[in-house]
PDB file of C-alpha atoms in Angstrom:
ATOM      1  CA  MET Q   1    -208.675   4.280  77.840  1.00  0.00           C
ATOM      2  CA  ALA Q   2    -209.023   0.517  78.196  1.00  0.00           C
ATOM      3  CA  ALA Q   3    -211.767   0.470  75.572  1.00  0.00           C
ATOM      4  CA  LEU Q   4    -209.576   2.448  73.139  1.00  0.00           C
ATOM      5  CA  THR Q   5    -206.672   0.050  73.669  1.00  0.00           C
ATOM      6  CA  LEU Q   6    -208.917  -2.962  73.096  1.00  0.00           C
ATOM      7  CA  CYS Q   7    -210.372  -1.270  70.001  1.00  0.00           C
ATOM      8  CA  ILE Q   8    -206.900  -0.769  68.490  1.00  0.00           C
ATOM      9  CA  LEU Q   9    -205.992  -4.395  69.219  1.00  0.00           C
ATOM     10  CA  CYS Q  10    -209.283  -5.551  67.695  1.00  0.00           C
ATOM     11  CA  ILE Q  11    -208.671  -3.573  64.488  1.00  0.00           C
ATOM     12  CA  ILE Q  12    -205.159  -4.981  64.183  1.00  0.00           C
ATOM     13  CA  LEU Q  13    -206.444  -8.529  64.656  1.00  0.00           C
ATOM     14  CA  ILE Q  14    -209.177  -7.957  62.068  1.00  0.00           C
ATOM     15  CA  ARG Q  15    -206.617  -6.670  59.557  1.00  0.00           C
ATOM     16  CA  LEU Q  16    -204.415  -9.710  60.218  1.00  0.00           C
ATOM     17  CA  ARG Q  17    -207.466 -11.990  59.817  1.00  0.00           C
ATOM     18  CA  ARG Q  18    -206.882 -13.449  63.264  1.00  0.00           C
ATOM     19  CA  PRO Q  19    -209.586 -14.341  65.818  1.00  0.00           C
ATOM     20  CA  TYR Q  20    -210.702 -10.999  67.192  1.00  0.00           C
ATOM     21  CA  LYS Q  21    -213.728 -11.894  69.330  1.00  0.00           C
ATOM     22  CA  VAL Q  22    -211.434 -12.504  72.301  1.00  0.00           C
ATOM     23  CA  VAL Q  23    -210.741  -8.752  72.289  1.00  0.00           C
ATOM     24  CA  LEU Q  24    -214.097  -7.585  70.906  1.00  0.00           C
ATOM     25  CA  ILE Q  25    -216.233  -8.987  73.750  1.00  0.00           C
ATOM     26  CA  PRO Q  26    -214.242  -7.291  76.567  1.00  0.00           C
ATOM     27  CA  MET Q  27    -214.162  -4.078  74.520  1.00  0.00           C
ATOM     28  CA  VAL Q  28    -217.962  -4.045  74.158  1.00  0.00           C
ATOM     29  CA  PHE Q  29    -218.332  -4.811  77.871  1.00  0.00           C
ATOM     30  CA  VAL Q  30    -215.963  -2.008  78.945  1.00  0.00           C
ATOM     31  CA  MET Q  31    -217.634   0.495  76.597  1.00  0.00           C
ATOM     32  CA  ALA Q  32    -221.134  -0.492  77.729  1.00  0.00           C
ATOM     33  CA  VAL Q  33    -220.263  -0.277  81.423  1.00  0.00           C
ATOM     34  CA  SER Q  34    -218.540   3.102  80.939  1.00  0.00           C
ATOM     35  CA  VAL Q  35    -221.492   4.609  79.039  1.00  0.00           C
ATOM     36  CA  TRP Q  36    -223.985   3.145  81.525  1.00  0.00           C
ATOM     37  CA  ALA Q  37    -222.005   4.634  84.447  1.00  0.00           C
ATOM     38  CA  LEU Q  38    -222.031   8.017  82.713  1.00  0.00           C
ATOM     39  CA  VAL Q  39    -225.822   7.834  82.285  1.00  0.00           C
ATOM     40  CA  ILE Q  40    -226.288   6.909  85.965  1.00  0.00           C
ATOM     41  CA  GLN Q  41    -224.010   9.766  87.069  1.00  0.00           C
ATOM     42  CA  LEU Q  42    -225.972  12.109  84.807  1.00  0.00           C
ATOM     43  CA  GLY Q  43    -229.116  11.477  86.844  1.00  0.00           C
ATOM     44  CA  THR Q  44    -227.208  11.747  90.132  1.00  0.00           C
ATOM     45  CA  PHE Q  45    -225.665  15.100  89.231  1.00  0.00           C
ATOM     46  CA  TYR Q  46    -229.008  16.434  87.985  1.00  0.00           C
ATOM     47  CA  ALA Q  47    -230.768  15.397  91.208  1.00  0.00           C
ATOM     48  CA  ALA Q  48    -228.040  16.995  93.353  1.00  0.00           C
ATOM     49  CA  GLY Q  49    -228.064  20.187  91.293  1.00  0.00           C
ATOM     50  CA  ASN Q  50    -224.332  19.955  90.613  1.00  0.00           C
ATOM     51  CA  TRP Q  51    -224.357  21.723  87.246  1.00  0.00           C
ATOM     52  CA  MET Q  52    -220.601  21.822  86.680  1.00  0.00           C
ATOM     53  CA  LEU Q  53    -220.260  18.046  86.983  1.00  0.00           C
ATOM     54  CA  LEU Q  54    -223.451  17.612  84.949  1.00  0.00           C
ATOM     55  CA  ILE Q  55    -221.978  19.615  82.046  1.00  0.00           C
ATOM     56  CA  LEU Q  56    -218.694  17.686  82.242  1.00  0.00           C
ATOM     57  CA  ASP Q  57    -220.622  14.403  82.323  1.00  0.00           C
ATOM     58  CA  VAL Q  58    -222.567  15.371  79.198  1.00  0.00           C
ATOM     59  CA  ILE Q  59    -219.326  16.280  77.398  1.00  0.00           C
ATOM     60  CA  ILE Q  60    -217.715  12.963  78.367  1.00  0.00           C
ATOM     61  CA  LEU Q  61    -220.882  11.086  77.364  1.00  0.00           C
ATOM     62  CA  VAL Q  62    -220.889  12.726  73.920  1.00  0.00           C
ATOM     63  CA  ALA Q  63    -217.180  11.881  73.537  1.00  0.00           C
ATOM     64  CA  ALA Q  64    -217.840   8.265  74.569  1.00  0.00           C
ATOM     65  CA  VAL Q  65    -220.658   7.915  72.012  1.00  0.00           C
ATOM     66  CA  TRP Q  66    -218.344   9.416  69.373  1.00  0.00           C
ATOM     67  CA  VAL Q  67    -215.615   6.885  70.289  1.00  0.00           C
ATOM     68  CA  VAL Q  68    -218.134   4.039  69.972  1.00  0.00           C
ATOM     69  CA  ALA Q  69    -219.268   5.278  66.534  1.00  0.00           C
ATOM     70  CA  GLU Q  70    -215.672   5.708  65.319  1.00  0.00           C
ATOM     71  CA  SER Q  71    -214.754   2.249  66.633  1.00  0.00           C
ATOM     72  CA  VAL Q  72    -217.612   0.627  64.728  1.00  0.00           C
ATOM     73  CA  ARG Q  73    -216.654   2.508  61.552  1.00  0.00           C
ATOM     74  CA  ALA Q  74    -212.966   1.592  61.892  1.00  0.00           C
ATOM     75  CA  MET Q  75    -213.801  -2.093  62.429  1.00  0.00           C
ATOM     76  CA  ARG Q  76    -216.125  -2.127  59.439  1.00  0.00           C
ATOM     77  CA  ASP Q  77    -213.390  -0.546  57.303  1.00  0.00           C
ATOM     78  CA  ALA Q  78    -210.873  -3.104  58.599  1.00  0.00           C
ATOM     79  CA  MET Q  79    -213.191  -5.981  57.662  1.00  0.00           C
ATOM     80  CA  ASN Q  80    -213.640  -4.614  54.131  1.00  0.00           C
ATOM     81  CA  SER Q  81    -209.951  -3.908  53.536  1.00  0.00           C
ATOM     82  CA  PRO Q  82    -207.457  -6.521  52.322  1.00  0.00           C
ATOM     83  CA  ALA Q  83    -205.759  -8.588  54.970  1.00  0.00           C
ATOM     84  CA  ILE Q  84    -202.191  -8.007  56.103  1.00  0.00           C
ATOM     85  CA  THR Q  85    -200.004 -11.077  56.366  1.00  0.00           C
ATOM     86  CA  ASP Q  86    -197.286 -11.456  58.984  1.00  0.00           C
ATOM     87  CA  ALA Q  87    -194.735  -9.988  56.561  1.00  0.00           C
ATOM     88  CA  GLY Q  88    -196.849  -6.836  56.140  1.00  0.00           C
ATOM     89  CA  VAL Q  89    -197.960  -7.639  52.556  1.00  0.00           C
ATOM     90  CA  ASP Q  90    -201.580  -7.449  51.435  1.00  0.00           C
ATOM     91  CA  GLU Q  91    -203.263 -10.648  50.295  1.00  0.00           C
ATOM     92  CA  ALA Q  92    -204.795  -8.737  47.397  1.00  0.00           C
ATOM     93  CA  THR Q  93    -201.545  -7.270  46.009  1.00  0.00           C
ATOM     94  CA  GLU Q  94    -200.505  -7.958  42.484  1.00  0.00           C
ATOM     95  CA  VAL Q  95    -197.340  -9.701  41.398  1.00  0.00           C
ATOM     96  CA  THR Q  96    -195.266  -7.112  39.561  1.00  0.00           C
ATOM     97  CA  ASP Q  97    -192.276  -9.081  38.281  1.00  0.00           C
ATOM     98  CA  GLY Q  98    -193.562 -12.625  38.593  1.00  0.00           C
ATOM     99  CA  THR Q  99    -191.760 -13.387  41.862  1.00  0.00           C
ATOM    100  CA  THR Q 100    -192.112 -10.572  44.408  1.00  0.00           C
ATOM    101  CA  PRO Q 101    -195.485  -9.282  45.560  1.00  0.00           C
ATOM    102  CA  ARG Q 102    -195.869  -5.493  45.713  1.00  0.00           C
ATOM    103  CA  ARG Q 103    -195.899  -4.237  49.283  1.00  0.00           C
ATOM    104  CA  GLY Q 104    -199.095  -2.463  50.328  1.00  0.00           C
ATOM    105  CA  CYS Q 105    -198.014   1.124  50.944  1.00  0.00           C
ATOM    106  CA  SER Q 106    -201.208   2.081  52.759  1.00  0.00           C
ATOM    107  CA  ASP Q 107    -200.737  -0.700  55.301  1.00  0.00           C
ATOM    108  CA  VAL Q 108    -197.140   0.213  56.019  1.00  0.00           C
ATOM    109  CA  THR Q 109    -198.188   3.853  56.357  1.00  0.00           C
ATOM    110  CA  TRP Q 110    -201.058   2.862  58.654  1.00  0.00           C
ATOM    111  CA  ILE Q 111    -198.734   0.925  60.962  1.00  0.00           C
ATOM    112  CA  GLY Q 112    -196.197   3.773  60.949  1.00  0.00           C
ATOM    113  CA  ASP Q 113    -198.921   6.309  61.740  1.00  0.00           C
ATOM    114  CA  LEU Q 114    -200.151   4.109  64.579  1.00  0.00           C
ATOM    115  CA  ARG Q 115    -196.616   3.822  65.962  1.00  0.00           C
ATOM    116  CA  ASN Q 116    -196.101   7.602  65.734  1.00  0.00           C
ATOM    117  CA  SER Q 117    -199.466   8.265  67.387  1.00  0.00           C
ATOM    118  CA  LEU Q 118    -198.664   5.917  70.262  1.00  0.00           C
ATOM    119  CA  ARG Q 119    -195.237   7.522  70.679  1.00  0.00           C
ATOM    120  CA  ALA Q 120    -196.828  10.990  70.728  1.00  0.00           C
ATOM    121  CA  LEU Q 121    -199.409   9.791  73.258  1.00  0.00           C
ATOM    122  CA  SER Q 122    -196.651   8.353  75.448  1.00  0.00           C
ATOM    123  CA  ASP Q 123    -194.661  11.598  75.274  1.00  0.00           C
ATOM    124  CA  GLY Q 124    -197.777  13.620  76.081  1.00  0.00           C
ATOM    125  CA  LEU Q 125    -198.664  11.475  79.090  1.00  0.00           C
ATOM    126  CA  SER Q 126    -195.075  11.607  80.330  1.00  0.00           C
ATOM    127  CA  GLU Q 127    -195.102  15.405  80.065  1.00  0.00           C
ATOM    128  CA  PHE Q 128    -198.515  15.545  81.754  1.00  0.00           C
ATOM    129  CA  TYR Q 129    -197.334  13.512  84.745  1.00  0.00           C
ATOM    130  CA  ALA Q 130    -193.714  14.732  85.045  1.00  0.00           C
ATOM    131  CA  GLY Q 131    -194.134  18.362  83.959  1.00  0.00           C
ATOM    132  CA  PRO Q 132    -195.571  19.772  87.207  1.00  0.00           C
ATOM    133  CA  TYR Q 133    -192.780  18.174  89.250  1.00  0.00           C
ATOM    134  CA  ARG Q 134    -189.865  19.109  86.983  1.00  0.00           C
ATOM    135  CA  ALA Q 135    -189.286  22.489  88.655  1.00  0.00           C
ATOM    136  CA  THR Q 136    -189.492  20.901  92.110  1.00  0.00           C
ATOM    137  CA  LEU Q 137    -186.974  18.207  91.184  1.00  0.00           C
ATOM    138  CA  ARG Q 138    -184.653  20.824  89.641  1.00  0.00           C
ATOM    139  CA  ARG Q 139    -184.874  22.915  92.819  1.00  0.00           C
ATOM    140  CA  ALA Q 140    -184.131  19.880  95.007  1.00  0.00           C
ATOM    141  CA  ALA Q 141    -181.105  18.992  92.865  1.00  0.00           C
ATOM    142  CA  ARG Q 142    -179.851  22.597  93.097  1.00  0.00           C
ATOM    143  CA  ASP Q 143    -180.242  22.547  96.907  1.00  0.00           C
ATOM    144  CA  ALA Q 144    -178.260  19.308  97.065  1.00  0.00           C
ATOM    145  CA  ASP Q 145    -175.534  20.856  94.877  1.00  0.00           C
ATOM    146  CA  ASP Q 146    -175.445  23.938  97.116  1.00  0.00           C
ATOM    147  CA  LEU Q 147    -175.039  21.783 100.205  1.00  0.00           C
ATOM    148  CA  PHE Q 148    -172.259  19.811  98.549  1.00  0.00           C
ATOM    149  CA  MET Q 149    -170.521  23.054  97.549  1.00  0.00           C
ATOM    150  CA  MET Q 150    -170.768  24.250 101.154  1.00  0.00           C
ATOM    151  CA  LEU Q 151    -169.171  21.034 102.377  1.00  0.00           C
ATOM    152  CA  VAL Q 152    -166.354  21.237  99.854  1.00  0.00           C
ATOM    153  CA  MET Q 153    -165.678  24.973 100.256  1.00  0.00           C
ATOM    154  CA  GLY Q 154    -166.336  25.064 104.002  1.00  0.00           C
ATOM    155  CA  GLU Q 155    -162.690  25.211 105.036  1.00  0.00           C
ATOM    156  CA  ALA Q 156    -161.994  28.081 102.620  1.00  0.00           C
ATOM    157  CA  LEU Q 157    -164.991  29.989 104.022  1.00  0.00           C
ATOM    158  CA  GLY Q 158    -163.782  29.597 107.614  1.00  0.00           C
ATOM    159  CA  VAL Q 159    -166.123  26.773 108.600  1.00  0.00           C
ATOM    160  CA  PRO Q 160    -164.238  23.930 110.292  1.00  0.00           C
ATOM    161  CA  ASN Q 161    -164.398  20.829 108.144  1.00  0.00           C
ATOM    162  CA  PRO Q 162    -163.119  17.601 109.671  1.00  0.00           C
ATOM    163  CA  ALA Q 163    -163.013  15.966 106.226  1.00  0.00           C
ATOM    164  CA  SER Q 164    -161.118  18.780 104.509  1.00  0.00           C
ATOM    165  CA  HIS Q 165    -158.276  16.458 103.479  1.00  0.00           C
ATOM    166  CA  HIS Q 166    -160.875  14.436 101.490  1.00  0.00           C
ATOM    167  CA  THR Q 167    -162.661  17.409  99.953  1.00  0.00           C
ATOM    168  CA  LEU Q 168    -159.395  19.119  98.961  1.00  0.00           C
ATOM    169  CA  GLU Q 169    -159.214  16.974  95.825  1.00  0.00           C
ATOM    170  CA  LEU Q 170    -162.615  18.292  94.701  1.00  0.00           C
ATOM    171  CA  LEU Q 171    -161.715  21.996  94.865  1.00  0.00           C
ATOM    172  CA  PRO Q 172    -160.483  22.282  91.234  1.00  0.00           C
ATOM    173  CA  VAL Q 173    -163.722  20.719  90.018  1.00  0.00           C
ATOM    174  CA  MET Q 174    -165.876  23.007  92.145  1.00  0.00           C
ATOM    175  CA  TYR Q 175    -164.098  26.251  91.175  1.00  0.00           C
ATOM    176  CA  ASP Q 176    -165.956  26.314  87.851  1.00  0.00           C
ATOM    177  CA  ARG Q 177    -169.300  26.508  89.661  1.00  0.00           C
ATOM    178  CA  PHE Q 178    -168.130  28.721  92.530  1.00  0.00           C
ATOM    179  CA  HIS Q 179    -169.198  32.029  90.958  1.00  0.00           C
ATOM    180  CA  ASP Q 180    -172.785  30.860  90.297  1.00  0.00           C
ATOM    181  CA  TRP Q 181    -172.960  29.412  93.784  1.00  0.00           C
ATOM    182  CA  HIS Q 182    -171.904  32.527  95.731  1.00  0.00           C
ATOM    183  CA  ARG Q 183    -174.186  34.746  93.591  1.00  0.00           C
ATOM    184  CA  ARG Q 184    -177.092  32.372  94.285  1.00  0.00           C
ATOM    185  CA  MET Q 185    -176.292  32.540  98.014  1.00  0.00           C
ATOM    186  CA  GLY Q 186    -176.679  36.339  97.881  1.00  0.00           C
ATOM    187  CA  VAL Q 187    -172.981  37.249  98.087  1.00  0.00           C
ATOM    188  CA  GLU Q 188    -172.066  39.784  95.399  1.00  0.00           C
ATOM    189  CA  HIS Q 189    -168.306  39.193  95.385  1.00  0.00           C
ATOM    190  CA  SER Q 190    -166.215  36.148  96.167  1.00  0.00           C
ATOM    191  CA  PRO Q 191    -166.163  35.491  99.938  1.00  0.00           C
ATOM    192  CA  VAL Q 192    -162.802  33.713  99.644  1.00  0.00           C
ATOM    193  CA  GLU Q 193    -159.831  36.080  99.710  1.00  0.00           C
ATOM    194  CA  GLY Q 194    -157.534  34.057  97.507  1.00  0.00           C
ATOM    195  CA  LEU Q 195    -160.238  33.285  94.923  1.00  0.00           C
ATOM    196  CA  SER Q 196    -161.411  36.220  92.831  1.00  0.00           C
ATOM    197  CA  CYS Q 197    -163.959  35.068  90.297  1.00  0.00           C
ATOM    198  CA  CYS Q 198    -165.758  38.366  89.666  1.00  0.00           C
TER     199      CYS Q 198
END
């Protein structure tokens, strides 16, 4: 992941014709160390007879080599393409009306595609990390709401509530959710005599 980030930064710096070796050297180092670690683990897994990890290591190694090849190709293409200035205009664009240079559509599209890809990656990672816990958080919030409903409706259900004069103001707000609450608690009909919701 770090090598991919450095590769994207390196390509952007190449397109802007800025010094890119500051990013290129760490990128090469991170890629080399990652591939070398995969090769070492390959021998370790083979010696231990751990075939599942060996197959996964081979798949990751092939993907890493593919990333290296694509990075080299993308950097070569960036070096051969016209430079982007700070305003987003190619150096090699023509002057159409004598005063305003024509904006390079491919460069604007490339930056927009990069922004959309990063946004999609961010959304995917957020879903990957938060997705498994969403049901747990929803259940915890529902339990907290049920407890709050019990505190507010306690006096009406016959449970002594020393703070009933404070919770009395909340009863009109809680009546809207009372039916869902008593059905979720396993009570078919309203347990409060004066409140018939079903």
